[in-house]
PDB file of C-alpha atoms in Angstrom:
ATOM      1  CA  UNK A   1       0.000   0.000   0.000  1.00  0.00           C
ATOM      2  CA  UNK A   2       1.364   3.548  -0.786  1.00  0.00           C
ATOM      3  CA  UNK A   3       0.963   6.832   1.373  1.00  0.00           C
ATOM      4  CA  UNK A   4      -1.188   9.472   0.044  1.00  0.00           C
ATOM      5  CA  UNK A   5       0.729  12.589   0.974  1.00  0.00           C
ATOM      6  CA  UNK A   6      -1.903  15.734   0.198  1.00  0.00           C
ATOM      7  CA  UNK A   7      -1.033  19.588   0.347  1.00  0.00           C
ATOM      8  CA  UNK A   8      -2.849  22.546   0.008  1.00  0.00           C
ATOM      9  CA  UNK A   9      -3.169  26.146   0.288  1.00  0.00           C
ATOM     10  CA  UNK A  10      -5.935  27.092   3.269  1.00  0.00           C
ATOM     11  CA  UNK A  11      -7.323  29.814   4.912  1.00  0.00           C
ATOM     12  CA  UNK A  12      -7.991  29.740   8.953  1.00  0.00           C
ATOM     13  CA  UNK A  13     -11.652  29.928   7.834  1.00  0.00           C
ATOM     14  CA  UNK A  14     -11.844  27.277   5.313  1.00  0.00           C
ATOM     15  CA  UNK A  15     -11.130  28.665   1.684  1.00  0.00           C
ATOM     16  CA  UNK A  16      -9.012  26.247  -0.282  1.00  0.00           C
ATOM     17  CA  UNK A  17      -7.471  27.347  -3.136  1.00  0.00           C
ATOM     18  CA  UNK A  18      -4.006  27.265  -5.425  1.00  0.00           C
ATOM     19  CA  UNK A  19      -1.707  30.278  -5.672  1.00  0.00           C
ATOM     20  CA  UNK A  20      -2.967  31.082  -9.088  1.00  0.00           C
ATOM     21  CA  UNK A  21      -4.266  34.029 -10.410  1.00  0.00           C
ATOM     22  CA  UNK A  22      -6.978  36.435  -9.007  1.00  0.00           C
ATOM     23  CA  UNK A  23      -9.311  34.466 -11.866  1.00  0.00           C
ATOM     24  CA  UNK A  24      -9.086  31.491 -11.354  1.00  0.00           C
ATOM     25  CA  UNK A  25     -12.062  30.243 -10.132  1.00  0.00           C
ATOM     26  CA  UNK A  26     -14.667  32.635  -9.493  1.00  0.00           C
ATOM     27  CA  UNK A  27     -17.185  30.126  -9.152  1.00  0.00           C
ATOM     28  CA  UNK A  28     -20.292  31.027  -6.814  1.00  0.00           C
ATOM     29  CA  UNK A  29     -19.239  34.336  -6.813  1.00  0.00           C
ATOM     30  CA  UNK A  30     -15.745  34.248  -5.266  1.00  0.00           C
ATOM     31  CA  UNK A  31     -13.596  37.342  -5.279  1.00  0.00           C
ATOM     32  CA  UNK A  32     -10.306  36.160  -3.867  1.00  0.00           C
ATOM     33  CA  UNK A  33      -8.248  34.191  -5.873  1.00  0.00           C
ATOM     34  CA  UNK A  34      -4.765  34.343  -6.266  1.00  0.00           C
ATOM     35  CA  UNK A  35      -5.073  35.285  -2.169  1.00  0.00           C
ATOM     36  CA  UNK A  36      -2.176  33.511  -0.760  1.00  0.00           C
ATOM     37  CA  UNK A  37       0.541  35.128  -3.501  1.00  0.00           C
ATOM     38  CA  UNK A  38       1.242  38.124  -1.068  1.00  0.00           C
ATOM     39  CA  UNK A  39       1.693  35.575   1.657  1.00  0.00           C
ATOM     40  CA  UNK A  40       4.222  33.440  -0.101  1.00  0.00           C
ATOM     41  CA  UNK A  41       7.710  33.724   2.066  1.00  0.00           C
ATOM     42  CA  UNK A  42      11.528  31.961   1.675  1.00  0.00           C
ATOM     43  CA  UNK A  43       9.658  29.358   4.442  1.00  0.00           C
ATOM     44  CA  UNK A  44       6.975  28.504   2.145  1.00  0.00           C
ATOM     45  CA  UNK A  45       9.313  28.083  -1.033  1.00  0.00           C
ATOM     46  CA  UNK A  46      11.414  25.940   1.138  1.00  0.00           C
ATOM     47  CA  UNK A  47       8.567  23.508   2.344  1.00  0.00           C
ATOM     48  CA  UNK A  48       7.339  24.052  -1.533  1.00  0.00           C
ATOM     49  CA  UNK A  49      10.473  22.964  -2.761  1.00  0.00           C
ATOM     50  CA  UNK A  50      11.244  20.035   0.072  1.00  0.00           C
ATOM     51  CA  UNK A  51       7.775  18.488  -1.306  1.00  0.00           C
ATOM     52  CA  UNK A  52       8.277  18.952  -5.121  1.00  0.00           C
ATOM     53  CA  UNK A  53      12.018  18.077  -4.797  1.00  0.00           C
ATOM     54  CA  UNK A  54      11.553  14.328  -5.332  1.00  0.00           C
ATOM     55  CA  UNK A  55       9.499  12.192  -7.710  1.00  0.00           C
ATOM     56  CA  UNK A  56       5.831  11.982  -7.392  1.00  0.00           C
ATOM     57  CA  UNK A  57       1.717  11.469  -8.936  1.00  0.00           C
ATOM     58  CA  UNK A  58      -0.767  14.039  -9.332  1.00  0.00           C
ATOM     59  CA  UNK A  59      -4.169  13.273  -8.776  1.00  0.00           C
ATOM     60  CA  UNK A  60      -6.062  16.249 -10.041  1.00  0.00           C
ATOM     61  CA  UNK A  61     -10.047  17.573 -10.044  1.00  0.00           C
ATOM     62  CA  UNK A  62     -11.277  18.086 -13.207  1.00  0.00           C
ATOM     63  CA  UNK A  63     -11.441  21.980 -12.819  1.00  0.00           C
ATOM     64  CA  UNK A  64      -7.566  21.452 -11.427  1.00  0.00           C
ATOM     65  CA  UNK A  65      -6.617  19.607 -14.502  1.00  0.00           C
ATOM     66  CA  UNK A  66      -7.987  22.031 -16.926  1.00  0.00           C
ATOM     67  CA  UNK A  67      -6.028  24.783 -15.425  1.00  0.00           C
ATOM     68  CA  UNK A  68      -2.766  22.490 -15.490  1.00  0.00           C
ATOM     69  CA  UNK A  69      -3.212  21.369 -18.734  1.00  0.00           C
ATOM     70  CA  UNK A  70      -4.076  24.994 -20.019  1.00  0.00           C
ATOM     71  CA  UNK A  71      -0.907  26.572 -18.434  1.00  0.00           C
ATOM     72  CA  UNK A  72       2.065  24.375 -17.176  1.00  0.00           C
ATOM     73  CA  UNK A  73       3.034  22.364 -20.689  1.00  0.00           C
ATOM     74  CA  UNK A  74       3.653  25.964 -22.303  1.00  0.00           C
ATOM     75  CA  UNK A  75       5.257  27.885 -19.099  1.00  0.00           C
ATOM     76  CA  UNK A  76       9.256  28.304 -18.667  1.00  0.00           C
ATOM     77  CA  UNK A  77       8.217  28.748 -14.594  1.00  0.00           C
ATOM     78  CA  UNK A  78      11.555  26.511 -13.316  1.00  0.00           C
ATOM     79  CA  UNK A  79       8.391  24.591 -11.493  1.00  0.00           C
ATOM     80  CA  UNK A  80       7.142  23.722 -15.441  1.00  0.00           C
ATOM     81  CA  UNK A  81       9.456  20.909 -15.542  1.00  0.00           C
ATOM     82  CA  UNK A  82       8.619  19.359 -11.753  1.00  0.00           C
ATOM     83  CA  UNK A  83       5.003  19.572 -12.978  1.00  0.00           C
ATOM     84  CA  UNK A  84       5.163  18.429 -16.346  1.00  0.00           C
ATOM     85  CA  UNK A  85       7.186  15.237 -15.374  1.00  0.00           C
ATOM     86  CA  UNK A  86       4.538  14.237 -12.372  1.00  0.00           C
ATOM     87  CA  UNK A  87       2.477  11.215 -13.536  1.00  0.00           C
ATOM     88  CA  UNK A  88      -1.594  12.599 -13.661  1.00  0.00           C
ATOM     89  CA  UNK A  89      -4.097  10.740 -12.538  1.00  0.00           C
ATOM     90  CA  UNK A  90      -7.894  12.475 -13.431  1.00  0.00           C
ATOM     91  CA  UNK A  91     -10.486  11.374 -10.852  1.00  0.00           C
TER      92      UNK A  91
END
C-alpha cells in the first residue's frame, strides 16, 4: 500500500485554493483568488520545494486539470518541468 501525501493552500476559515491568479475560479461568486501570492515567504518556497524536490503522482479535479493542462506544458516557470514530469491521474 502507498501513502497518500496531500497539500494545500488554506485559509484559517476554510477557503481552499491554489496560488494562481486572481481568476481562477470565481465560481459562486468568489472574489479572492490568487489570495495567498502576497503571503508566499523563503519558508513557504522551502517547504514548496522540500515536497516537489523528489518524484511523485498528481491526482487532479477536473477543474484542477484544466487549469494544469491549459498553463504548465507551455510555461518556462523553473516549477514547469517538476510539474510536467509528475504522472496525472484524473479522478
Amino acid at each position: 500500500m502507498r501513502k497518500l501525501k496531500v497539500t494545500t493552500f488554506v485559509t484559517l476559515d476554510g477557503v481552499m485554493q491554489a496560488p494562481g491568479g486572481p481568476d481562477e475560479d470565481r465560481a459562486s461568486g468568489f472574489t479572492h483568488g490568487g489570495w495567498s501570492v502576497g503571503y508566499w515567504d523563503d519558508q513557504m518556497g522551502e517547504v514548496m520545494g522540500d515536497f516537489m524536490g523528489r518524484p511523485f503522482e498528481l491526482l487532479l479535479g477536473r477543474k484542477t486539470y484544466e487549469i494544469f493542462a491549459a498553463h504548465w506544458p507551455h510555461s518556462t516557470e523553473p516549477v514547469a518541468e517538476i510539474l510536467n514530469n509528475a504522472k496525472r491521474r484524473l479522478e
